[in-house]
């Protein structure tokens, strides 16, 4: 819990309730009560719902989570569902974390529904840092006193800005893996197909997240034009929109590039299979000639040419070798081998 009074940030006792925090924001001008729930449970949500008099539908969303990114208004309370992203390079996976953000005049509540903070910090560790008053890098949300004087929407902007900034290293990691896959494709590694599919899925997840978040931010921007929001804050939000648009475009480029890489890989695999079939067919033809001759002379008929000829056996073997060598030369000349 953090209290912001005219841009100055103060730590609130861990025992303070949601109703007391709300009362603080209402008792003075330019006050903001920031409530962080790193590991929200049902009792936390019910306490917040009672203090803020939340709509039952909104409470249901908070309790069950797993909501698509969206922006909804319930009376004077604004709900944003957003997702941050964290790239795990060792597993080549993108971990998405869901956040429910409630905003009203003078108050903002952030619920970490996946029990992780934006940078991937475990929710329990984050909660402990809050209780100890040592937020360290998480204080970045509240680092600009001038900005905080613009109201609770300013804190919302800082949260969105940090989430959007988190997509940059994710896309950087995906880009490196894409380049590795390109080299792997042309090296003929058979395991690359599975890697392409897995990375494509991660890129699609990021693309969906950025696209959904972009809709939320644009809707928020439209809402700011309807409500009394400082013009300076609209400028900050536009900067977030620009960064998010760039991230969404880059994710789209990665998806298209991986699709092309998959097509190229399929073509190369088909070419290699064709070359293998040529070799198999060539060796089958080379072995067919000696097999045919041996089969004929293995019929044991009484009347066969050269059957009792002293040079029949070496002659037959010589014909087999000459026939096989001739076929091998033809296939070699046609670059089948």
mmCIF file of C-alpha atoms in Angstrom:
data_model
loop_
_atom_site.group_PDB
_atom_site.id
_atom_site.type_symbol
_atom_site.label_atom_id
_atom_site.label_comp_id
_atom_site.label_asym_id
_atom_site.label_seq_id
_atom_site.Cartn_x
_atom_site.Cartn_y
_atom_site.Cartn_z
ATOM 1 C CA UNK A 1 0.000 0.000 0.000
ATOM 2 C CA UNK A 2 1.296 3.479 -0.942
ATOM 3 C CA UNK A 3 -0.162 6.900 -0.169
ATOM 4 C CA UNK A 4 0.653 9.756 -2.548
ATOM 5 C CA UNK A 5 -0.032 13.242 -1.239
ATOM 6 C CA UNK A 6 0.546 16.022 -3.786
ATOM 7 C CA UNK A 7 3.237 13.926 -5.517
ATOM 8 C CA UNK A 8 5.003 12.857 -2.308
ATOM 9 C CA UNK A 9 5.033 9.087 -1.753
ATOM 10 C CA UNK A 10 4.505 7.620 1.697
ATOM 11 C CA UNK A 11 4.427 4.000 2.850
ATOM 12 C CA UNK A 12 1.184 2.878 4.467
ATOM 13 C CA UNK A 13 1.002 0.350 7.321
ATOM 14 C CA UNK A 14 0.475 -3.206 6.118
ATOM 15 C CA UNK A 15 -2.577 -3.484 8.354
ATOM 16 C CA UNK A 16 -4.472 -0.683 6.650
ATOM 17 C CA UNK A 17 -7.722 -1.719 4.994
ATOM 18 C CA UNK A 18 -9.050 -0.912 1.539
ATOM 19 C CA UNK A 19 -11.758 1.272 3.113
ATOM 20 C CA UNK A 20 -9.151 3.288 5.052
ATOM 21 C CA UNK A 21 -7.066 3.733 1.918
ATOM 22 C CA UNK A 22 -10.102 4.954 0.022
ATOM 23 C CA UNK A 23 -10.951 7.370 2.831
ATOM 24 C CA UNK A 24 -7.412 8.775 2.698
ATOM 25 C CA UNK A 25 -7.802 9.588 -0.991
ATOM 26 C CA UNK A 26 -11.146 11.283 -0.377
ATOM 27 C CA UNK A 27 -10.016 13.372 2.607
ATOM 28 C CA UNK A 28 -7.714 15.676 0.672
ATOM 29 C CA UNK A 29 -6.951 17.154 -2.710
ATOM 30 C CA UNK A 30 -4.255 15.669 -4.964
ATOM 31 C CA UNK A 31 -4.185 12.451 -2.950
ATOM 32 C CA UNK A 32 -3.780 8.967 -4.412
ATOM 33 C CA UNK A 33 -4.066 5.629 -2.637
ATOM 34 C CA UNK A 34 -2.178 2.888 -4.476
ATOM 35 C CA UNK A 35 -3.134 -0.639 -3.391
ATOM 36 C CA UNK A 36 -0.948 -3.519 -4.605
ATOM 37 C CA UNK A 37 -2.135 -7.109 -4.322
ATOM 38 C CA UNK A 38 0.825 -9.338 -5.332
ATOM 39 C CA UNK A 39 -1.011 -12.524 -4.268
ATOM 40 C CA UNK A 40 -4.719 -11.635 -4.218
ATOM 41 C CA UNK A 41 -7.082 -14.091 -2.566
ATOM 42 C CA UNK A 42 -10.839 -14.171 -2.146
ATOM 43 C CA UNK A 43 -10.794 -12.263 1.143
ATOM 44 C CA UNK A 44 -8.663 -9.473 -0.386
ATOM 45 C CA UNK A 45 -11.049 -9.143 -3.306
ATOM 46 C CA UNK A 46 -14.140 -9.186 -1.100
ATOM 47 C CA UNK A 47 -12.658 -6.496 1.158
ATOM 48 C CA UNK A 48 -11.854 -4.343 -1.877
ATOM 49 C CA UNK A 49 -15.331 -4.960 -3.328
ATOM 50 C CA UNK A 50 -17.036 -3.834 -0.131
ATOM 51 C CA UNK A 51 -14.884 -0.731 0.262
ATOM 52 C CA UNK A 52 -15.265 0.363 -3.363
ATOM 53 C CA UNK A 53 -18.849 -0.937 -3.682
ATOM 54 C CA UNK A 54 -17.926 -2.856 -6.817
ATOM 55 C CA UNK A 55 -20.480 -4.248 -9.237
ATOM 56 C CA UNK A 56 -21.139 -8.014 -8.754
ATOM 57 C CA UNK A 57 -20.103 -8.734 -12.349
ATOM 58 C CA UNK A 58 -16.807 -6.948 -11.769
ATOM 59 C CA UNK A 59 -16.233 -8.901 -8.560
ATOM 60 C CA UNK A 60 -16.886 -12.127 -10.459
ATOM 61 C CA UNK A 61 -14.190 -11.192 -12.992
ATOM 62 C CA UNK A 62 -11.716 -10.437 -10.207
ATOM 63 C CA UNK A 63 -12.392 -13.733 -8.455
ATOM 64 C CA UNK A 64 -12.077 -15.987 -11.480
ATOM 65 C CA UNK A 65 -9.468 -14.059 -13.486
ATOM 66 C CA UNK A 66 -8.375 -15.608 -16.815
ATOM 67 C CA UNK A 67 -10.004 -12.696 -18.613
ATOM 68 C CA UNK A 68 -9.136 -11.431 -22.049
ATOM 69 C CA UNK A 69 -7.422 -8.015 -22.110
ATOM 70 C CA UNK A 70 -10.200 -5.463 -21.950
ATOM 71 C CA UNK A 71 -11.363 -2.122 -20.624
ATOM 72 C CA UNK A 72 -14.730 -1.795 -18.922
ATOM 73 C CA UNK A 73 -16.351 0.936 -16.862
ATOM 74 C CA UNK A 74 -18.634 0.193 -13.930
ATOM 75 C CA UNK A 75 -19.982 3.517 -12.761
ATOM 76 C CA UNK A 76 -17.027 5.532 -11.468
ATOM 77 C CA UNK A 77 -14.716 2.487 -11.452
ATOM 78 C CA UNK A 78 -12.610 1.640 -14.486
ATOM 79 C CA UNK A 79 -11.386 -1.960 -14.955
ATOM 80 C CA UNK A 80 -8.419 -2.797 -17.133
ATOM 81 C CA UNK A 81 -7.279 -6.348 -17.776
ATOM 82 C CA UNK A 82 -3.764 -6.388 -19.225
ATOM 83 C CA UNK A 83 -0.940 -8.885 -19.651
ATOM 84 C CA UNK A 84 2.779 -8.423 -19.266
ATOM 85 C CA UNK A 85 5.337 -10.661 -20.953
ATOM 86 C CA UNK A 86 8.605 -12.224 -19.824
ATOM 87 C CA UNK A 87 10.856 -14.265 -22.129
ATOM 88 C CA UNK A 88 12.566 -17.352 -20.696
ATOM 89 C CA UNK A 89 15.487 -17.901 -23.060
ATOM 90 C CA UNK A 90 16.462 -21.357 -21.784
ATOM 91 C CA UNK A 91 13.030 -22.799 -22.585
ATOM 92 C CA UNK A 92 12.316 -20.382 -25.479
ATOM 93 C CA UNK A 93 8.958 -19.613 -23.888
ATOM 94 C CA UNK A 94 7.029 -16.426 -23.201
ATOM 95 C CA UNK A 95 5.427 -16.206 -19.765
ATOM 96 C CA UNK A 96 2.358 -13.987 -19.740
ATOM 97 C CA UNK A 97 1.128 -12.501 -16.468
ATOM 98 C CA UNK A 98 -2.403 -11.187 -16.036
ATOM 99 C CA UNK A 99 -3.114 -7.982 -14.133
ATOM 100 C CA UNK A 100 -6.449 -6.494 -13.126
ATOM 101 C CA UNK A 101 -6.226 -2.748 -12.576
ATOM 102 C CA UNK A 102 -9.049 -0.839 -10.908
ATOM 103 C CA UNK A 103 -9.038 2.949 -11.179
ATOM 104 C CA UNK A 104 -11.280 5.551 -9.603
ATOM 105 C CA UNK A 105 -10.863 9.155 -8.575
ATOM 106 C CA UNK A 106 -7.899 9.261 -6.192
ATOM 107 C CA UNK A 107 -7.442 5.491 -5.932
ATOM 108 C CA UNK A 108 -5.911 2.675 -7.955
ATOM 109 C CA UNK A 109 -5.693 -1.039 -7.127
ATOM 110 C CA UNK A 110 -3.450 -3.516 -8.961
ATOM 111 C CA UNK A 111 -4.129 -7.244 -8.629
ATOM 112 C CA UNK A 112 -1.430 -9.656 -9.840
ATOM 113 C CA UNK A 113 -3.672 -12.552 -10.826
ATOM 114 C CA UNK A 114 -0.755 -14.856 -11.736
ATOM 115 C CA UNK A 115 1.110 -13.970 -8.525
ATOM 116 C CA UNK A 116 3.944 -12.382 -10.483
ATOM 117 C CA UNK A 117 4.998 -8.781 -10.878
ATOM 118 C CA UNK A 118 5.637 -7.217 -14.291
ATOM 119 C CA UNK A 119 9.330 -8.163 -14.312
ATOM 120 C CA UNK A 120 8.578 -11.756 -13.288
ATOM 121 C CA UNK A 121 9.276 -11.329 -9.573
ATOM 122 C CA UNK A 122 7.419 -13.924 -7.535
ATOM 123 C CA UNK A 123 4.325 -12.494 -5.876
ATOM 124 C CA UNK A 124 5.254 -13.702 -2.383
ATOM 125 C CA UNK A 125 8.707 -12.139 -2.684
ATOM 126 C CA UNK A 126 7.123 -8.946 -3.951
ATOM 127 C CA UNK A 127 4.632 -8.936 -1.074
ATOM 128 C CA UNK A 128 7.488 -9.344 1.391
ATOM 129 C CA UNK A 129 9.342 -6.399 -0.153
ATOM 130 C CA UNK A 130 6.186 -4.297 0.218
ATOM 131 C CA UNK A 131 5.761 -5.224 3.870
ATOM 132 C CA UNK A 132 9.437 -4.412 4.529
ATOM 133 C CA UNK A 133 9.116 -1.095 2.734
ATOM 134 C CA UNK A 134 11.934 -1.989 0.314
ATOM 135 C CA UNK A 135 10.353 -1.901 -3.128
ATOM 136 C CA UNK A 136 13.637 -0.878 -4.779
ATOM 137 C CA UNK A 137 13.192 -1.127 -8.566
ATOM 138 C CA UNK A 138 9.413 -1.335 -8.230
ATOM 139 C CA UNK A 139 9.528 2.256 -6.993
ATOM 140 C CA UNK A 140 9.946 3.199 -10.660
ATOM 141 C CA UNK A 141 6.159 3.371 -10.809
ATOM 142 C CA UNK A 142 6.263 6.303 -8.416
ATOM 143 C CA UNK A 143 9.523 7.983 -9.365
ATOM 144 C CA UNK A 144 8.100 11.164 -10.914
ATOM 145 C CA UNK A 145 6.394 13.459 -8.328
ATOM 146 C CA UNK A 146 5.392 15.925 -11.038
ATOM 147 C CA UNK A 147 3.611 13.213 -12.984
ATOM 148 C CA UNK A 148 1.893 11.834 -9.869
ATOM 149 C CA UNK A 149 0.223 15.208 -9.313
ATOM 150 C CA UNK A 150 -1.891 14.475 -12.399
ATOM 151 C CA UNK A 151 -4.005 11.938 -10.496
ATOM 152 C CA UNK A 152 -4.559 8.191 -10.296
ATOM 153 C CA UNK A 153 -4.525 7.983 -14.096
ATOM 154 C CA UNK A 154 -0.843 8.943 -13.896
ATOM 155 C CA UNK A 155 -0.102 5.785 -11.890
ATOM 156 C CA UNK A 156 -2.102 3.819 -14.447
ATOM 157 C CA UNK A 157 0.051 5.294 -17.200
ATOM 158 C CA UNK A 158 3.234 4.271 -15.360
ATOM 159 C CA UNK A 159 1.956 0.706 -14.996
ATOM 160 C CA UNK A 160 1.059 0.491 -18.685
ATOM 161 C CA UNK A 161 4.387 2.039 -19.640
ATOM 162 C CA UNK A 162 6.327 -0.540 -17.639
ATOM 163 C CA UNK A 163 4.269 -3.392 -19.115
ATOM 164 C CA UNK A 164 4.831 -2.148 -22.675
ATOM 165 C CA UNK A 165 8.555 -1.627 -22.032
ATOM 166 C CA UNK A 166 8.684 -5.266 -20.920
ATOM 167 C CA UNK A 167 7.785 -6.400 -24.429
ATOM 168 C CA UNK A 168 11.050 -4.997 -25.822
ATOM 169 C CA UNK A 169 13.405 -7.661 -24.321
ATOM 170 C CA UNK A 170 10.809 -10.332 -25.148
ATOM 171 C CA UNK A 171 10.819 -9.393 -28.825
ATOM 172 C CA UNK A 172 14.618 -9.119 -28.749
ATOM 173 C CA UNK A 173 14.870 -12.693 -27.448
ATOM 174 C CA UNK A 174 12.397 -13.945 -30.045
ATOM 175 C CA UNK A 175 14.380 -12.155 -32.762
ATOM 176 C CA UNK A 176 17.621 -13.876 -31.726
ATOM 177 C CA UNK A 177 15.917 -17.277 -31.769
ATOM 178 C CA UNK A 178 14.455 -16.516 -35.195
ATOM 179 C CA UNK A 179 17.935 -15.792 -36.568
ATOM 180 C CA UNK A 180 19.249 -19.031 -35.047
ATOM 181 C CA UNK A 181 16.411 -20.942 -36.688
ATOM 182 C CA UNK A 182 17.230 -19.422 -40.084
ATOM 183 C CA UNK A 183 20.798 -20.719 -39.847
ATOM 184 C CA UNK A 184 19.547 -24.061 -38.535
ATOM 185 C CA UNK A 185 17.183 -24.471 -41.497
ATOM 186 C CA UNK A 186 19.962 -24.165 -44.075
ATOM 187 C CA UNK A 187 22.247 -26.460 -42.092
ATOM 188 C CA UNK A 188 19.788 -29.305 -42.649
ATOM 189 C CA UNK A 189 19.005 -29.936 -38.974
ATOM 190 C CA UNK A 190 15.972 -32.249 -38.830
ATOM 191 C CA UNK A 191 14.901 -30.910 -35.412
ATOM 192 C CA UNK A 192 14.336 -27.392 -36.694
ATOM 193 C CA UNK A 193 10.724 -27.983 -37.756
ATOM 194 C CA UNK A 194 9.547 -28.562 -34.198
ATOM 195 C CA UNK A 195 11.482 -25.507 -33.031
ATOM 196 C CA UNK A 196 9.812 -23.364 -35.702
ATOM 197 C CA UNK A 197 6.360 -24.501 -34.566
ATOM 198 C CA UNK A 198 7.133 -23.835 -30.895
ATOM 199 C CA UNK A 199 8.610 -20.403 -31.521
ATOM 200 C CA UNK A 200 5.708 -19.520 -33.820
ATOM 201 C CA UNK A 201 3.306 -20.283 -30.983
ATOM 202 C CA UNK A 202 5.223 -18.001 -28.619
ATOM 203 C CA UNK A 203 5.235 -15.216 -31.213
ATOM 204 C CA UNK A 204 1.493 -15.637 -31.753
ATOM 205 C CA UNK A 205 0.916 -15.369 -27.990
ATOM 206 C CA UNK A 206 2.879 -12.115 -27.906
ATOM 207 C CA UNK A 207 1.039 -10.869 -30.979
ATOM 208 C CA UNK A 208 -2.341 -11.549 -29.390
ATOM 209 C CA UNK A 209 -1.254 -9.846 -26.170
ATOM 210 C CA UNK A 210 0.072 -6.719 -27.882
ATOM 211 C CA UNK A 211 -2.941 -6.484 -30.193
ATOM 212 C CA UNK A 212 -5.393 -6.823 -27.295
ATOM 213 C CA UNK A 213 -3.449 -4.369 -25.146
ATOM 214 C CA UNK A 214 -3.355 -1.938 -28.062
ATOM 215 C CA UNK A 215 -7.150 -2.017 -28.208
ATOM 216 C CA UNK A 216 -7.297 -1.367 -24.466
ATOM 217 C CA UNK A 217 -4.901 1.600 -24.659
ATOM 218 C CA UNK A 218 -6.741 3.105 -27.611
ATOM 219 C CA UNK A 219 -10.053 2.722 -25.795
ATOM 220 C CA UNK A 220 -8.474 4.365 -22.764
ATOM 221 C CA UNK A 221 -7.276 7.222 -24.945
ATOM 222 C CA UNK A 222 -10.788 7.662 -26.350
ATOM 223 C CA UNK A 223 -12.145 7.690 -22.800
ATOM 224 C CA UNK A 224 -9.663 10.334 -21.749
ATOM 225 C CA UNK A 225 -11.163 12.632 -24.365
ATOM 226 C CA UNK A 226 -14.595 12.241 -22.741
ATOM 227 C CA UNK A 227 -13.447 12.804 -19.157
ATOM 228 C CA UNK A 228 -11.453 15.623 -17.529
ATOM 229 C CA UNK A 229 -7.927 14.243 -17.902
ATOM 230 C CA UNK A 230 -4.880 16.573 -18.063
ATOM 231 C CA UNK A 231 -3.620 17.079 -21.601
ATOM 232 C CA UNK A 232 -0.070 16.271 -20.485
ATOM 233 C CA UNK A 233 -1.202 12.804 -19.416
ATOM 234 C CA UNK A 234 -2.806 12.218 -22.825
ATOM 235 C CA UNK A 235 0.580 12.966 -24.367
ATOM 236 C CA UNK A 236 2.232 10.369 -22.122
ATOM 237 C CA UNK A 237 -0.405 7.807 -23.060
ATOM 238 C CA UNK A 238 0.142 8.492 -26.754
ATOM 239 C CA UNK A 239 3.804 7.640 -26.236
ATOM 240 C CA UNK A 240 2.748 4.283 -24.741
ATOM 241 C CA UNK A 241 0.460 3.720 -27.743
ATOM 242 C CA UNK A 242 3.326 4.390 -30.155
ATOM 243 C CA UNK A 243 5.653 1.963 -28.382
ATOM 244 C CA UNK A 244 2.955 -0.686 -28.242
ATOM 245 C CA UNK A 245 2.131 -0.226 -31.927
ATOM 246 C CA UNK A 246 5.785 -0.752 -32.744
ATOM 247 C CA UNK A 247 5.903 -3.914 -30.614
ATOM 248 C CA UNK A 248 2.761 -5.244 -32.276
ATOM 249 C CA UNK A 249 4.194 -4.573 -35.748
ATOM 250 C CA UNK A 250 7.427 -6.332 -34.849
ATOM 251 C CA UNK A 251 5.546 -9.363 -33.521
ATOM 252 C CA UNK A 252 3.566 -9.451 -36.784
ATOM 253 C CA UNK A 253 6.815 -9.361 -38.775
ATOM 254 C CA UNK A 254 8.204 -12.253 -36.724
ATOM 255 C CA UNK A 255 5.050 -14.299 -37.301
ATOM 256 C CA UNK A 256 5.218 -13.721 -41.066
ATOM 257 C CA UNK A 257 8.958 -14.420 -41.135
ATOM 258 C CA UNK A 258 8.543 -17.703 -39.265
ATOM 259 C CA UNK A 259 5.763 -18.689 -41.656
ATOM 260 C CA UNK A 260 8.110 -18.071 -44.595
ATOM 261 C CA UNK A 261 10.918 -19.946 -42.845
ATOM 262 C CA UNK A 262 8.588 -22.908 -42.350
ATOM 263 C CA UNK A 263 7.732 -22.879 -46.067
ATOM 264 C CA UNK A 264 11.413 -22.696 -46.996
ATOM 265 C CA UNK A 265 12.185 -25.540 -44.599
ATOM 266 C CA UNK A 266 9.400 -27.664 -46.130
ATOM 267 C CA UNK A 267 10.840 -27.005 -49.587
ATOM 268 C CA UNK A 268 14.350 -27.942 -48.485
ATOM 269 C CA UNK A 269 13.070 -31.094 -46.780
ATOM 270 C CA UNK A 270 11.227 -32.063 -49.975
ATOM 271 C CA UNK A 271 14.400 -31.461 -52.004
ATOM 272 C CA UNK A 272 16.467 -33.595 -49.658
ATOM 273 C CA UNK A 273 13.852 -36.339 -49.801
ATOM 274 C CA UNK A 274 13.904 -36.137 -53.592
ATOM 275 C CA UNK A 275 17.692 -36.487 -53.586
ATOM 276 C CA UNK A 276 17.409 -39.477 -51.280
ATOM 277 C CA UNK A 277 14.819 -41.063 -53.557
ATOM 278 C CA UNK A 278 17.124 -40.565 -56.530
ATOM 279 C CA UNK A 279 19.934 -42.361 -54.716
ATOM 280 C CA UNK A 280 17.654 -45.171 -53.606
ATOM 281 C CA UNK A 281 16.219 -45.575 -57.117
ATOM 282 C CA UNK A 282 19.694 -45.481 -58.656
ATOM 283 C CA UNK A 283 21.085 -48.188 -56.372
ATOM 284 C CA UNK A 284 17.936 -50.256 -56.898
ATOM 285 C CA UNK A 285 18.449 -50.072 -60.688
ATOM 286 C CA UNK A 286 22.151 -50.955 -60.351
ATOM 287 C CA UNK A 287 21.368 -53.985 -58.199
ATOM 288 C CA UNK A 288 18.466 -55.028 -60.419
ATOM 289 C CA UNK A 289 20.677 -55.959 -63.416
ATOM 290 C CA UNK A 290 22.908 -58.503 -61.561
ATOM 291 C CA UNK A 291 19.858 -59.826 -59.747
ATOM 292 C CA UNK A 292 18.032 -60.409 -63.061
ATOM 293 C CA UNK A 293 21.001 -62.240 -64.604
ATOM 294 C CA UNK A 294 21.545 -64.350 -61.477
ATOM 295 C CA UNK A 295 17.843 -65.205 -61.355
ATOM 296 C CA UNK A 296 17.801 -66.376 -64.965
ATOM 297 C CA UNK A 297 20.853 -68.566 -64.561
ATOM 298 C CA UNK A 298 19.466 -69.938 -61.343
ATOM 299 C CA UNK A 299 16.466 -71.539 -63.082
ATOM 300 C CA UNK A 300 18.368 -74.835 -63.650
ATOM 301 C CA UNK A 301 16.893 -75.620 -67.091
ATOM 302 C CA UNK A 302 18.690 -78.321 -69.114
ATOM 303 C CA UNK A 303 18.942 -76.306 -72.274
ATOM 304 C CA UNK A 304 20.355 -72.830 -71.599
ATOM 305 C CA UNK A 305 23.017 -70.881 -73.496
ATOM 306 C CA UNK A 306 26.484 -71.167 -71.997
ATOM 307 C CA UNK A 307 25.139 -73.427 -69.244
ATOM 308 C CA UNK A 308 27.990 -75.935 -69.677
ATOM 309 C CA UNK A 309 30.505 -73.406 -70.944
ATOM 310 C CA UNK A 310 33.665 -73.249 -68.852
ATOM 311 C CA UNK A 311 33.690 -69.468 -68.970
ATOM 312 C CA UNK A 312 29.955 -69.116 -68.314
ATOM 313 C CA UNK A 313 30.249 -68.205 -64.640
ATOM 314 C CA UNK A 314 33.024 -65.607 -64.954
ATOM 315 C CA UNK A 315 31.303 -64.282 -68.082
ATOM 316 C CA UNK A 316 28.013 -63.817 -66.210
ATOM 317 C CA UNK A 317 29.791 -62.089 -63.320
ATOM 318 C CA UNK A 318 31.638 -59.835 -65.797
ATOM 319 C CA UNK A 319 28.372 -58.850 -67.481
ATOM 320 C CA UNK A 320 26.868 -58.047 -64.082
ATOM 321 C CA UNK A 321 29.801 -55.809 -63.166
ATOM 322 C CA UNK A 322 29.856 -54.039 -66.531
ATOM 323 C CA UNK A 323 26.091 -53.452 -66.422
ATOM 324 C CA UNK A 324 26.257 -52.143 -62.851
ATOM 325 C CA UNK A 325 29.255 -49.909 -63.622
ATOM 326 C CA UNK A 326 27.538 -48.501 -66.712
ATOM 327 C CA UNK A 327 24.404 -47.644 -64.729
ATOM 328 C CA UNK A 328 26.488 -46.118 -61.948
ATOM 329 C CA UNK A 329 28.290 -43.952 -64.511
ATOM 330 C CA UNK A 330 25.001 -42.768 -66.001
ATOM 331 C CA UNK A 331 23.521 -41.873 -62.608
ATOM 332 C CA UNK A 332 26.748 -40.173 -61.547
ATOM 333 C CA UNK A 333 26.725 -38.118 -64.725
ATOM 334 C CA UNK A 334 23.125 -37.069 -64.002
ATOM 335 C CA UNK A 335 24.218 -36.146 -60.458
ATOM 336 C CA UNK A 336 21.982 -38.678 -58.738
ATOM 337 C CA UNK A 337 24.919 -39.696 -56.539
#
